[in-house]
Coordinates of C-alpha atoms and ligand atoms in Angstrom, one line a residue:
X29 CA -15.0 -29.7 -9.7
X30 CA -15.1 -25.9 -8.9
X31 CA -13.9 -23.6 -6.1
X32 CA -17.3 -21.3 -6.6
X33 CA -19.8 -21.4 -3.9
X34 CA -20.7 -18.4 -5.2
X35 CA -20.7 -15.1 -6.5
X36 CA -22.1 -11.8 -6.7
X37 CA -21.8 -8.9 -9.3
X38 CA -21.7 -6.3 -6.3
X39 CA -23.4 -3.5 -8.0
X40 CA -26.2 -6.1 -8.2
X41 CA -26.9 -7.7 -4.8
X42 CA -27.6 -5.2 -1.6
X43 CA -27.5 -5.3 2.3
X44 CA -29.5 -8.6 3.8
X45 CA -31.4 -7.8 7.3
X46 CA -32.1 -3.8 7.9
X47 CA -30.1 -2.5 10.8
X48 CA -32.8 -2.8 13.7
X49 CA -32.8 0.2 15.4
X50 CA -34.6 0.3 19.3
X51 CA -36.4 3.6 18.3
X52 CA -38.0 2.7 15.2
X53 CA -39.9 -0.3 17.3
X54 CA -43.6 0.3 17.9
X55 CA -43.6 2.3 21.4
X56 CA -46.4 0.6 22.9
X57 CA -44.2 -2.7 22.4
X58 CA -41.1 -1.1 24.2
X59 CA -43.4 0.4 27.0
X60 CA -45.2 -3.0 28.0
X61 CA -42.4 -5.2 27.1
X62 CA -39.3 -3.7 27.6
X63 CA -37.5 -1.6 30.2
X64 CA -35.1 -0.1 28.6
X65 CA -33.0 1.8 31.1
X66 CA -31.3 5.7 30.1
X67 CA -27.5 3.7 31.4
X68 CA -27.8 0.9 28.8
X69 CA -29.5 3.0 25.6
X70 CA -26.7 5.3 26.3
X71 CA -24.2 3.0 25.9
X72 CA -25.8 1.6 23.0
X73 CA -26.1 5.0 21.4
X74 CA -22.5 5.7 21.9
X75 CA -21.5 2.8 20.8
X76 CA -23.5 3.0 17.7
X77 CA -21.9 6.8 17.1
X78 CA -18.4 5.7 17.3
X79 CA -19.1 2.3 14.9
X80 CA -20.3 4.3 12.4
X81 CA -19.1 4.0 8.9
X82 CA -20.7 7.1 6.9
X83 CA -19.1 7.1 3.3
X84 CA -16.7 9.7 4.4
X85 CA -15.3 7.7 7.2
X86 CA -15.1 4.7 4.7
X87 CA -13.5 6.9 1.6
X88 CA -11.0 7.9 4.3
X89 CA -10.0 4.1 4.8
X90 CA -10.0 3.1 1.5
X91 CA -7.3 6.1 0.5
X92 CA -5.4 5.3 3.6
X93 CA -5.4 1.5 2.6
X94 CA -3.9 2.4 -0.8
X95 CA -1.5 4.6 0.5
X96 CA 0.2 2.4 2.8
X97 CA 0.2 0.0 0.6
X98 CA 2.1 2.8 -1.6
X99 CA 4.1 3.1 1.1
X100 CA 5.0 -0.3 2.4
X101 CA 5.6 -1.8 -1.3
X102 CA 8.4 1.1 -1.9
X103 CA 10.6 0.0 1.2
X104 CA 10.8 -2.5 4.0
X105 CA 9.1 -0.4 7.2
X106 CA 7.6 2.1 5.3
X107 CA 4.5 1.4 6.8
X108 CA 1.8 -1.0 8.5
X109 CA 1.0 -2.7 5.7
X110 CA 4.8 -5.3 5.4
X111 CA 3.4 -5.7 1.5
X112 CA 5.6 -8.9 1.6
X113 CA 6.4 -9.9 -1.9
X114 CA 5.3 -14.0 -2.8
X115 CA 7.5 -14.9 -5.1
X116 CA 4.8 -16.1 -6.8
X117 CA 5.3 -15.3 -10.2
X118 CA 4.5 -18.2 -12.1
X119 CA 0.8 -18.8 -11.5
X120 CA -0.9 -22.6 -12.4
X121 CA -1.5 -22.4 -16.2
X122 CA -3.6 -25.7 -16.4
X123 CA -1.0 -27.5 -17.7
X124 CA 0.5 -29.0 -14.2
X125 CA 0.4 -32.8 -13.7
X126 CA 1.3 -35.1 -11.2
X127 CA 0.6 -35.8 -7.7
X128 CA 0.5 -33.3 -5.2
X129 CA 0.0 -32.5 -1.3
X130 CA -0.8 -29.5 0.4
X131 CA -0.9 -28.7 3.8
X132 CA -2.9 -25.5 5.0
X133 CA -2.4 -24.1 8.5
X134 CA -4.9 -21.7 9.4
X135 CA -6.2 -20.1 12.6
X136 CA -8.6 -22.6 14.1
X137 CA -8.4 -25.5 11.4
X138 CA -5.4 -27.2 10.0
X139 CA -6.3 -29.5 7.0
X140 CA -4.0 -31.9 5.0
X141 CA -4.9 -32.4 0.8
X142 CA -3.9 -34.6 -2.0
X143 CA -4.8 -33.3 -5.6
X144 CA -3.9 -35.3 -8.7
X145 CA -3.3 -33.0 -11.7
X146 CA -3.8 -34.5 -15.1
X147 CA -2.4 -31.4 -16.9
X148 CA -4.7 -29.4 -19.9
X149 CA -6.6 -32.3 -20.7
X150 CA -8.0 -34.0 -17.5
X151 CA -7.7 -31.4 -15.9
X152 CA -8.2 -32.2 -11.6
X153 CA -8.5 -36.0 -11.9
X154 CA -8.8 -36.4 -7.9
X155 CA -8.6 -34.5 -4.6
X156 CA -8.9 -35.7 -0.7
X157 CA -9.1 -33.6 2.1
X158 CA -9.3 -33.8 5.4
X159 CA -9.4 -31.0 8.7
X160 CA -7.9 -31.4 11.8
X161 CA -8.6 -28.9 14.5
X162 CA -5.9 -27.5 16.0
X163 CA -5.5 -28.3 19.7
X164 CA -5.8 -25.6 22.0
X165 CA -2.5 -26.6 24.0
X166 CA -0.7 -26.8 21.0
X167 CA -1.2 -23.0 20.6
X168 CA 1.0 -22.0 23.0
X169 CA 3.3 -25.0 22.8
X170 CA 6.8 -25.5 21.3
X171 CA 7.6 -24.9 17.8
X172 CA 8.5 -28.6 17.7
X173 CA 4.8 -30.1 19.3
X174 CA 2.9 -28.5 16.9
X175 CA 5.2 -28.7 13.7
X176 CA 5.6 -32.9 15.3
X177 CA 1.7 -32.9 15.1
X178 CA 1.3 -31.5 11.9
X179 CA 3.8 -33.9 10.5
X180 CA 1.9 -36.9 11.9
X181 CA -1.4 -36.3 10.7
X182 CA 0.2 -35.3 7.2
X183 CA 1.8 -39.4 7.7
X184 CA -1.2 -40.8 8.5
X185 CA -3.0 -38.6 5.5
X186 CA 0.1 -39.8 2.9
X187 CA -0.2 -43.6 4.2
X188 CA -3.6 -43.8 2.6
X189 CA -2.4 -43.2 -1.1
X190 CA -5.8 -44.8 -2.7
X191 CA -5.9 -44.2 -5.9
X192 CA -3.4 -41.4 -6.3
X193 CA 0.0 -42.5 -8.3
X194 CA 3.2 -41.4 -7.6
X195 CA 5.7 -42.5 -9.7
X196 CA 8.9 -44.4 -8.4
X197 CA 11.6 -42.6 -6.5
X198 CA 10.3 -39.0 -6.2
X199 CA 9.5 -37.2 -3.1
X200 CA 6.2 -35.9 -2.4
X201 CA 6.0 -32.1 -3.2
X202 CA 3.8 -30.6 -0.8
X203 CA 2.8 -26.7 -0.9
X204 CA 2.6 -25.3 2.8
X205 CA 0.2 -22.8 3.0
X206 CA 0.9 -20.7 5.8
X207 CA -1.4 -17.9 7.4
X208 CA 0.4 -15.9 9.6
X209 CA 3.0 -13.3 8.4
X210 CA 6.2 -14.6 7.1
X211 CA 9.1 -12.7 5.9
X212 CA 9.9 -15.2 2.2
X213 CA 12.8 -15.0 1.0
X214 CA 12.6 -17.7 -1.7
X215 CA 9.3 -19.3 -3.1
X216 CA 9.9 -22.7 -0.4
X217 CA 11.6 -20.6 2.9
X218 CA 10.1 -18.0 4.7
X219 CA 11.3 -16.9 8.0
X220 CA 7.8 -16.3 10.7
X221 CA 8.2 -12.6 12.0
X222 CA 5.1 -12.6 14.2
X223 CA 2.4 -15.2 15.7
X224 CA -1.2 -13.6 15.0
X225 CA -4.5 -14.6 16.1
X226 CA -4.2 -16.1 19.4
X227 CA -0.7 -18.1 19.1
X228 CA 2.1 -17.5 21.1
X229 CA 4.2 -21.1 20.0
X230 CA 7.7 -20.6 20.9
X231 CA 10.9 -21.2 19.0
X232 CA 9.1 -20.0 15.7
X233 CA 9.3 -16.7 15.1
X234 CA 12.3 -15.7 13.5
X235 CA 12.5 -19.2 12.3
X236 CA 12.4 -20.5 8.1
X237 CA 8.9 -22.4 8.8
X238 CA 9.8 -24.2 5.8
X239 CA 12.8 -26.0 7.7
X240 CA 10.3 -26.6 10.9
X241 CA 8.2 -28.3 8.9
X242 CA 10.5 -30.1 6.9
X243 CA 12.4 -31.0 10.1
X244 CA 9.3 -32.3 11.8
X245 CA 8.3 -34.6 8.1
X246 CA 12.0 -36.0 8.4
X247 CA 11.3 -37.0 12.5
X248 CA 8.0 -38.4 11.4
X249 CA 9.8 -40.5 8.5
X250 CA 7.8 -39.0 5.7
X251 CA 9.9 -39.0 2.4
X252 CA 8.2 -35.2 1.6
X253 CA 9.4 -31.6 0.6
X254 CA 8.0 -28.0 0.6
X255 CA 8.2 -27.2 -3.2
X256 CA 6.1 -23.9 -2.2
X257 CA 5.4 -21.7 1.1
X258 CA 2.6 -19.3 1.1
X259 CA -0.2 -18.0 2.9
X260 CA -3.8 -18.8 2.2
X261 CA -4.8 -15.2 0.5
X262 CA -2.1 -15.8 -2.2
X263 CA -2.6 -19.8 -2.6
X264 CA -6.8 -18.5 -2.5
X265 CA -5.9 -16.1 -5.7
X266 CA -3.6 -18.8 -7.8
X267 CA -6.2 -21.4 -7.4
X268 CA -9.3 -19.2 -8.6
X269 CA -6.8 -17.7 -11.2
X270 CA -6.3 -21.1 -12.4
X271 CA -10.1 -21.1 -13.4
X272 CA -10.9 -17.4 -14.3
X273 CA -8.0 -15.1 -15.2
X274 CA -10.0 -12.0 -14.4
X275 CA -9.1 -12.8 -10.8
X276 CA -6.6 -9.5 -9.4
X277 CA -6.9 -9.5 -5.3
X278 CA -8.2 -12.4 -2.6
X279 CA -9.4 -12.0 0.6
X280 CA -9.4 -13.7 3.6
X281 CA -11.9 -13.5 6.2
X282 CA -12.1 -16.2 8.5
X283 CA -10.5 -16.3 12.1
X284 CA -8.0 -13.4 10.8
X285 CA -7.5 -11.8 7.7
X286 CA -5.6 -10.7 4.8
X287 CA -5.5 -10.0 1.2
X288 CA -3.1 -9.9 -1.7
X289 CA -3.4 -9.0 -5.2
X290 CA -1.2 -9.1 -8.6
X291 CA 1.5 -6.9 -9.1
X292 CA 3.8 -5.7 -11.8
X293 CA 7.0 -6.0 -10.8
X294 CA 8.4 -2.6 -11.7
X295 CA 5.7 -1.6 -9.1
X296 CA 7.4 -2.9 -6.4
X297 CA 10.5 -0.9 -5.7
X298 CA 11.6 -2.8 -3.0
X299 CA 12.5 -6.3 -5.4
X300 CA 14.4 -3.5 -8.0
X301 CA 16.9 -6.6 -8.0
X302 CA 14.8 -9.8 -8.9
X303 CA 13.5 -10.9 -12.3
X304 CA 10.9 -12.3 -13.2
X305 CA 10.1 -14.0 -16.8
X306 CA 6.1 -12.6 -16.0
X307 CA 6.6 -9.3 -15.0
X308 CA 4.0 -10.0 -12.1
X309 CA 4.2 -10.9 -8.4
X310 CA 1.4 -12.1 -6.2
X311 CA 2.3 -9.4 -3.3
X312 CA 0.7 -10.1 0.5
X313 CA -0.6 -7.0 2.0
X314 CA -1.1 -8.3 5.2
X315 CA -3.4 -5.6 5.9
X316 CA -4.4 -7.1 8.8
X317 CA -2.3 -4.7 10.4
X318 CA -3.1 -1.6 9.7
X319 CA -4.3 0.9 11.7
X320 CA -5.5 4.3 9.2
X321 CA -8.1 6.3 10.8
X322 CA -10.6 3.2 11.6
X323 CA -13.3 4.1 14.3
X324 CA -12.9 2.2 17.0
X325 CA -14.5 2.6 20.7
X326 CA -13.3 2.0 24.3
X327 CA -14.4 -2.3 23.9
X328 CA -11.8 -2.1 21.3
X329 CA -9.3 -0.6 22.5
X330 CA -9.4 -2.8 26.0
X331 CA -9.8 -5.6 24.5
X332 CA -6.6 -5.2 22.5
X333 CA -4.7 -3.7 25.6
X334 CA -5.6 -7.2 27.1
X335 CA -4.9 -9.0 23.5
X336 CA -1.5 -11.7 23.5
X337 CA -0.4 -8.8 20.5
X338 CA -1.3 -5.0 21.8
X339 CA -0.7 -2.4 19.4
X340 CA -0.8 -5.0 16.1
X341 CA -3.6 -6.5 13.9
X342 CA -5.9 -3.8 14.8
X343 CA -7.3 -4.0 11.2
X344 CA -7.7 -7.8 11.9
X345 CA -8.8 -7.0 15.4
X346 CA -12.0 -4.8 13.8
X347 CA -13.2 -7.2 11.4
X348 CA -12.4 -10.8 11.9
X349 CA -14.1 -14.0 13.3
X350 CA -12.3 -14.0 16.3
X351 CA -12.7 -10.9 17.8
X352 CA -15.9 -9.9 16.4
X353 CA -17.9 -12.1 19.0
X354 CA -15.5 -10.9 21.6
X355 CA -16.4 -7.1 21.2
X356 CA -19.8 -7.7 21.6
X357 CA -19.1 -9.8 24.9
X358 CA -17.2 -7.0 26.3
X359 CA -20.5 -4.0 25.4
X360 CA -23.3 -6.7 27.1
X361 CA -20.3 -6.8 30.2
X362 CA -20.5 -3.0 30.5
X363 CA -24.3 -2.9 29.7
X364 CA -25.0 -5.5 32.1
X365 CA -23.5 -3.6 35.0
X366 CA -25.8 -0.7 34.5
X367 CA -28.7 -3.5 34.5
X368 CA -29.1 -4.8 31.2
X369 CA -29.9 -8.3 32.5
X370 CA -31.2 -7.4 35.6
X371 CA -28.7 -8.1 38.5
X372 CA -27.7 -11.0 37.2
X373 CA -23.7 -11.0 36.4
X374 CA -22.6 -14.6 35.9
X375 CA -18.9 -15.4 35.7
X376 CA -19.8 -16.6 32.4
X377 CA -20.7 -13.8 31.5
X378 CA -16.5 -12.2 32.6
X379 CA -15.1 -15.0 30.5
X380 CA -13.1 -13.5 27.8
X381 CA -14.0 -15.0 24.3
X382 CA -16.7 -16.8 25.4
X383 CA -19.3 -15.6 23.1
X384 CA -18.1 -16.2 19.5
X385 CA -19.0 -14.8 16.3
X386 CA -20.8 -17.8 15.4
X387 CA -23.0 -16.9 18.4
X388 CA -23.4 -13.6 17.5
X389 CA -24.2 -14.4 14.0
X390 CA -26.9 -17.0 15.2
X391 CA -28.3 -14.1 17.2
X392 CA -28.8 -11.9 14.3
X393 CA -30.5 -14.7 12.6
X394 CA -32.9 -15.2 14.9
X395 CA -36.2 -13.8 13.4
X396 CA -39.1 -15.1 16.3
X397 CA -40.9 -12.6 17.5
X398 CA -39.9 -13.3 21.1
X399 CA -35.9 -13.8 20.1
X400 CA -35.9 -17.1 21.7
X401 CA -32.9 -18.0 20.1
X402 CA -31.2 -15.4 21.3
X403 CA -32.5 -16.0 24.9
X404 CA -30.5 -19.5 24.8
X405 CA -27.2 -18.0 23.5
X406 CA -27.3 -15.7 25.8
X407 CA -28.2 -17.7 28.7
X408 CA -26.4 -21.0 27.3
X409 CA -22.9 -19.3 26.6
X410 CA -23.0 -16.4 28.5
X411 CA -25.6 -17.7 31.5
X412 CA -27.7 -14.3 32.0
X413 CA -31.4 -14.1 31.6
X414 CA -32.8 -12.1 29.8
X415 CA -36.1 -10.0 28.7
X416 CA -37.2 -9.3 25.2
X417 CA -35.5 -5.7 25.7
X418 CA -32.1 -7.4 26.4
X419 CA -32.5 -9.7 23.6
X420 CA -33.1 -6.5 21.1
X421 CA -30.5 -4.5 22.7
X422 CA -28.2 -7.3 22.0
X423 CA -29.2 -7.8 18.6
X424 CA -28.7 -4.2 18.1
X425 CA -24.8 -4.7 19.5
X426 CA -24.7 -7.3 17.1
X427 CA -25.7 -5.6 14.0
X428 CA -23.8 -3.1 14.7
X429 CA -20.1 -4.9 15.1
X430 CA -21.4 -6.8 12.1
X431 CA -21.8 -3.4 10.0
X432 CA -18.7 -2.3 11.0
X433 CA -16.5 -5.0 10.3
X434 CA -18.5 -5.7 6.6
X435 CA -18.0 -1.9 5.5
X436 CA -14.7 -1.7 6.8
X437 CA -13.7 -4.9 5.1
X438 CA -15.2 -3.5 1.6
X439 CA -13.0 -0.2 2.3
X440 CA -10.3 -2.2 2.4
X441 CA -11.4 -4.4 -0.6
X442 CA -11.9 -0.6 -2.5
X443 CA -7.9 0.6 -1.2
X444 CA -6.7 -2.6 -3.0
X445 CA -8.5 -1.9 -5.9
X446 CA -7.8 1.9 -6.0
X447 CA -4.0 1.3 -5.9
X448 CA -4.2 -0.8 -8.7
X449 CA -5.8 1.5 -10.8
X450 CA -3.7 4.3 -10.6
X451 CA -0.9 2.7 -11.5
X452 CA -2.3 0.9 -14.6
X453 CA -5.2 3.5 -15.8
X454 CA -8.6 1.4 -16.7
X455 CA -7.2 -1.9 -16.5
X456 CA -9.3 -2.1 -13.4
X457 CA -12.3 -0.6 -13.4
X458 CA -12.4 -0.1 -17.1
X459 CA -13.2 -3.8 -17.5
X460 CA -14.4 -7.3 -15.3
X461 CA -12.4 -7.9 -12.1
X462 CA -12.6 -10.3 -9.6
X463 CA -12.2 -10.5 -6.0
X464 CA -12.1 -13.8 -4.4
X465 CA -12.8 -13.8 -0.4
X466 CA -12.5 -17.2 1.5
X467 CA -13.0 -17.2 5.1
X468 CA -15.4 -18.7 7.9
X469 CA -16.7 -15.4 8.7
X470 CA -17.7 -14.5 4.8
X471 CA -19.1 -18.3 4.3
X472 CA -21.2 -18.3 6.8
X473 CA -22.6 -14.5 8.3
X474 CA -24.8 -13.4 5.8
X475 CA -25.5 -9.7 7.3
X476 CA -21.7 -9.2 7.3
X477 CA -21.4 -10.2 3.4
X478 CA -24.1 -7.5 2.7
X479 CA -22.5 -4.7 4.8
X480 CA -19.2 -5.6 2.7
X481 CA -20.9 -5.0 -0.5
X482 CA -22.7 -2.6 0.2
X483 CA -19.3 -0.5 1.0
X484 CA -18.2 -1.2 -1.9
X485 CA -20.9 -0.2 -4.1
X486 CA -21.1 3.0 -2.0
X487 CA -17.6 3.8 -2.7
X488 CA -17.3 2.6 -6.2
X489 CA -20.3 3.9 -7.5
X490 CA -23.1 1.6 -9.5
X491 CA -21.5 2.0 -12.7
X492 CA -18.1 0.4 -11.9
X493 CA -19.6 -1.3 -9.5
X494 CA -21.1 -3.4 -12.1
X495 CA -17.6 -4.5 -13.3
X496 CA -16.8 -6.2 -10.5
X497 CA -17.6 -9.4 -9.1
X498 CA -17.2 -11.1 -5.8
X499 CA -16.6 -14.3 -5.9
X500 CA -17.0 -16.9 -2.8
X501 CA -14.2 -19.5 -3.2
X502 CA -14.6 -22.2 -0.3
X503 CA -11.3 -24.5 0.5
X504 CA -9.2 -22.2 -2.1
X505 CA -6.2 -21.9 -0.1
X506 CA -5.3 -25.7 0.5
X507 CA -5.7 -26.5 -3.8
X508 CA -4.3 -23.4 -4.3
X509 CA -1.0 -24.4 -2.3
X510 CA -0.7 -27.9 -4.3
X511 CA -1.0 -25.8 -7.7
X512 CA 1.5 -23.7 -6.7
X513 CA 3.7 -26.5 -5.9
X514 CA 2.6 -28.0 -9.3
X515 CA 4.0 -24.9 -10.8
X516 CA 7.0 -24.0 -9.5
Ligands
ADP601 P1 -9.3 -20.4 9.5 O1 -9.2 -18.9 9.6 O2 -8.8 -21.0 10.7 O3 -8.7 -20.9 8.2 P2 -12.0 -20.5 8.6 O4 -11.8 -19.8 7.3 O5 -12.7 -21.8 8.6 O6 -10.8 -20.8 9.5 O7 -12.9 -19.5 9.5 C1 -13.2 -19.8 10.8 C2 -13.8 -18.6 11.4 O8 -15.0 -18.2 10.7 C3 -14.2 -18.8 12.8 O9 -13.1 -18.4 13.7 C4 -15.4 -17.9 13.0 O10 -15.0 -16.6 13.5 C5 -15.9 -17.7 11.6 N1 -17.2 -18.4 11.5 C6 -17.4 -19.7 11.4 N2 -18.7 -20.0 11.3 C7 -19.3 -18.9 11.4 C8 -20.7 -18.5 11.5 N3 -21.7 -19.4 11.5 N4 -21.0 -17.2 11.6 C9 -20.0 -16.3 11.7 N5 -18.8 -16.6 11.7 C10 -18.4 -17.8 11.5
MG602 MG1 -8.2 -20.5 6.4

């Protein structure tokens, strides 16, 4: 099997839909068709100013990124970016055997795996997954209800063994990936410093997660143990290592996001004490949180002042699935109140987070010359009506959160890459690199892929852009955990 769904040599591939602009439309079209009112094309216009990513604005992010991470790997605080160290320094070599679960708890979806590994010569003999969706309620429950429901669907999961062996009086290792920012202390306990992404479960933070979990396995009567904690990025990175060693820095971009990427230990000031037989760490960013120079408007900063986490994840807050959708709701809100959809203001319409990205993305998609699809969104999820001018003007709200988040993304993607290459001189751009990115929001919004390679090549150049490749890895995170596991 393989974790490629795909992958692009970024100097190579280039930006998908062109961004649609009202003015370049045939006047006759806007005239007859459209009434386009001076309130809403202002907004629009602003908006469309303060989104913008011109190379200089993404040059300045990109230096900003490296230097925080500078600054956050040298000492605890030192900036936004926690630059939390893995303890992942034994990545899978191929040579790991036995049976294996993994649990992987992300923003939306939870999902419980099983991976039998036959070692250098069979190689990944068998693996079973399955997703749960995490229930709202559980969200903002107790520690214990959501760490008691994770446990029983990982004891319903381990009942059906099938054909995977275990042999005779040994636990079950399971590697826990984790996706929210956790302070590790060892490679299986890691203490939760902050809920991101719309939980607000108490009796967590400040918690080992490791000994939740466990906890809940032991109330559940499940004869398992964490052998490894980590989050998705770094359990993304050690499973595509495991097939292609070129791989250096993984990215997430699904409901939230983060990256990390290999570092030599004598580069991270802040473990002078540990040792490690490789030399290397797989170090989180959790860049997520940073904040560097990023243009953001008014929709963005309200919609974080009314956000369960003001003042944090603003990074995360620009560019991922969850909010994207959301910033777009809150323009048509102020657009629609100087008459965007005529005088129609549904309560729909007020509903925080009721258009998602998904929605948004399937409105960009929509290619019929009459943007019918985009009609039903916006009346199904958001219940206005609207004209074919509201439906471009929409589009054009879209495209331009889209752009935003892509570029910014690649800036980010660039910071990483930067930082790297300063400190090792050509091992980076001089030869291949990869950069894995797993995430809903990557998979599946094809303008926002572009936009984030397009940054990239913009920044980097054609030359070294060549060098690198992106590479799509779908369901990393969860084998990535069990390898782990396997290895250490
Ligand atoms: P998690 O972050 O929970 O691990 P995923 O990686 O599966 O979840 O990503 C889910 C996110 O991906 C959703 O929150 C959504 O924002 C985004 N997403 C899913 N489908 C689409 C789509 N068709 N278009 C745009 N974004 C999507
Ligand atoms: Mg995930």
């Amino acid at each position: 099997m393989s974790l490629t769904a795909g992958s692009t040599a970024v100097g190579a591939s280039n930006v998908g839909r062109p961004f649609a602009k009202l003015v370049s439309r045939p006047r006759e079209i806007v005239a007859v068709r459209c009434s386009l009112n001076y309130g809403v094309a202002a907004i629009l216009t602003k908006l469309q100013k303060d989104c913008a990513t011109p190379l200089p604005v993404l040059r300045h992010v990109a230096d900003a990124m490296a230097a925080d991470m500078r600054a956050g790997i040298s000492v605890d605080g030192g900036s936004d970016l926690k630059m939390i160290p893995s303890y992942v320094d034994t990545l899978p070599t191929g040579n790991e055997r036995g049976l294996f679960y993994a649990l992987d708890l992300g923003g939306t979806n939870f999902r419980v795996l099983r991976v039998q590994l036959g070692g250098k010569a069979e190689g990944i003999i068998a693996t079973k997954f399955e997703q749960v969706a995490i229930p709202p309620e559980l969200m903002c429950g107790t520690s214990e209800e959501l760490f008691d429901f994770i446990a029983s669907a990982l004891a319903k999961f381990a009942e059906e063994g099938g054909k995977f062996h275990l042999p005779l009086g040994r636990a079950r290792e399971i590697g826990f990936a984790f996706s929210f920012p956790v302070r590790q202390t060892s490679i299986n306990s890691g203490v939760l410093i902050k809920w991101t992404k719309g939980f607000t479960v108490s009796g967590t933070v400040g918690e080992d997660v490791v000994a939740c979990l466990n906890a809940a396995m032991e109330r559940a009567g499940l004869d398992m143990r964490v052998s490894a904690l980590v989050n998705d990025a770094v359990a993304t990175l050690a499973a595509t290592r495991y097939w292609d060693e070129d791989v250096v820095v993984a990215v997430i971009l699904g409901t939230g996001t983060n990256a990390c990427y290999i570092e030599r230990m004598d580069a991270i000031p802040k473990l002078s004490e540990q040792t490690s037989i490789s030399g290397i760490m797989i170090v989180s960013t959790e860049w997520g949180a940073f904040t560097g120079c990023l243009p953001l408007t008014e929709f963005d900063r309200e919609m974080d002042a009314e956000s369960l986490n003001p003042r944090e994840q603003i990074f995360e807050k620009t560019i991922s699935g969850m909010y994207l959708g959301e910033i777009v709701r809150r323009v048509l809100v102020k657009m629609s109140e100087v008459g965007l959809f005529g005088g129609s203001l549904p309560e729909k319409l007020f509903t925080p987070f009721a258009l998602s990205t998904p929605d948004m993305c399937a409105m960009q998609r929509d290619t019929s010359r009459d943007l019918e699809g985009v009609g039903s969104i916006l009346y199904d999820v958001l219940g206005v009506n609207s004209d074919l001018c509201a439906r471009r003007v929409t589009v054009d709200v879209c495209e331009t959160i889209a752009k935003r988040g892509g570029q910014l993304a690649g800036a980010g993607i660039v910071g990483i890459l930067q930082k790297m290459e300063e400190d090792s001189r050509g091992l980076i751009f001089g030869k291949r690199t990869v950069v894995v990115v797993d995430g809903g929001l990557y998979e599946h919004y094809p303008q926002y892929r572009s936009y984030l390679q397009e940054a990239i090549v913009e920044l980097l150049g054609s030359e070294i852009s060549r060098n690198l490749v992106i590479h799509h890895s779908k369901d990393g995170s969860g084998i990535g955990a069990a390898l782990i596991a396997a290895a250490n």
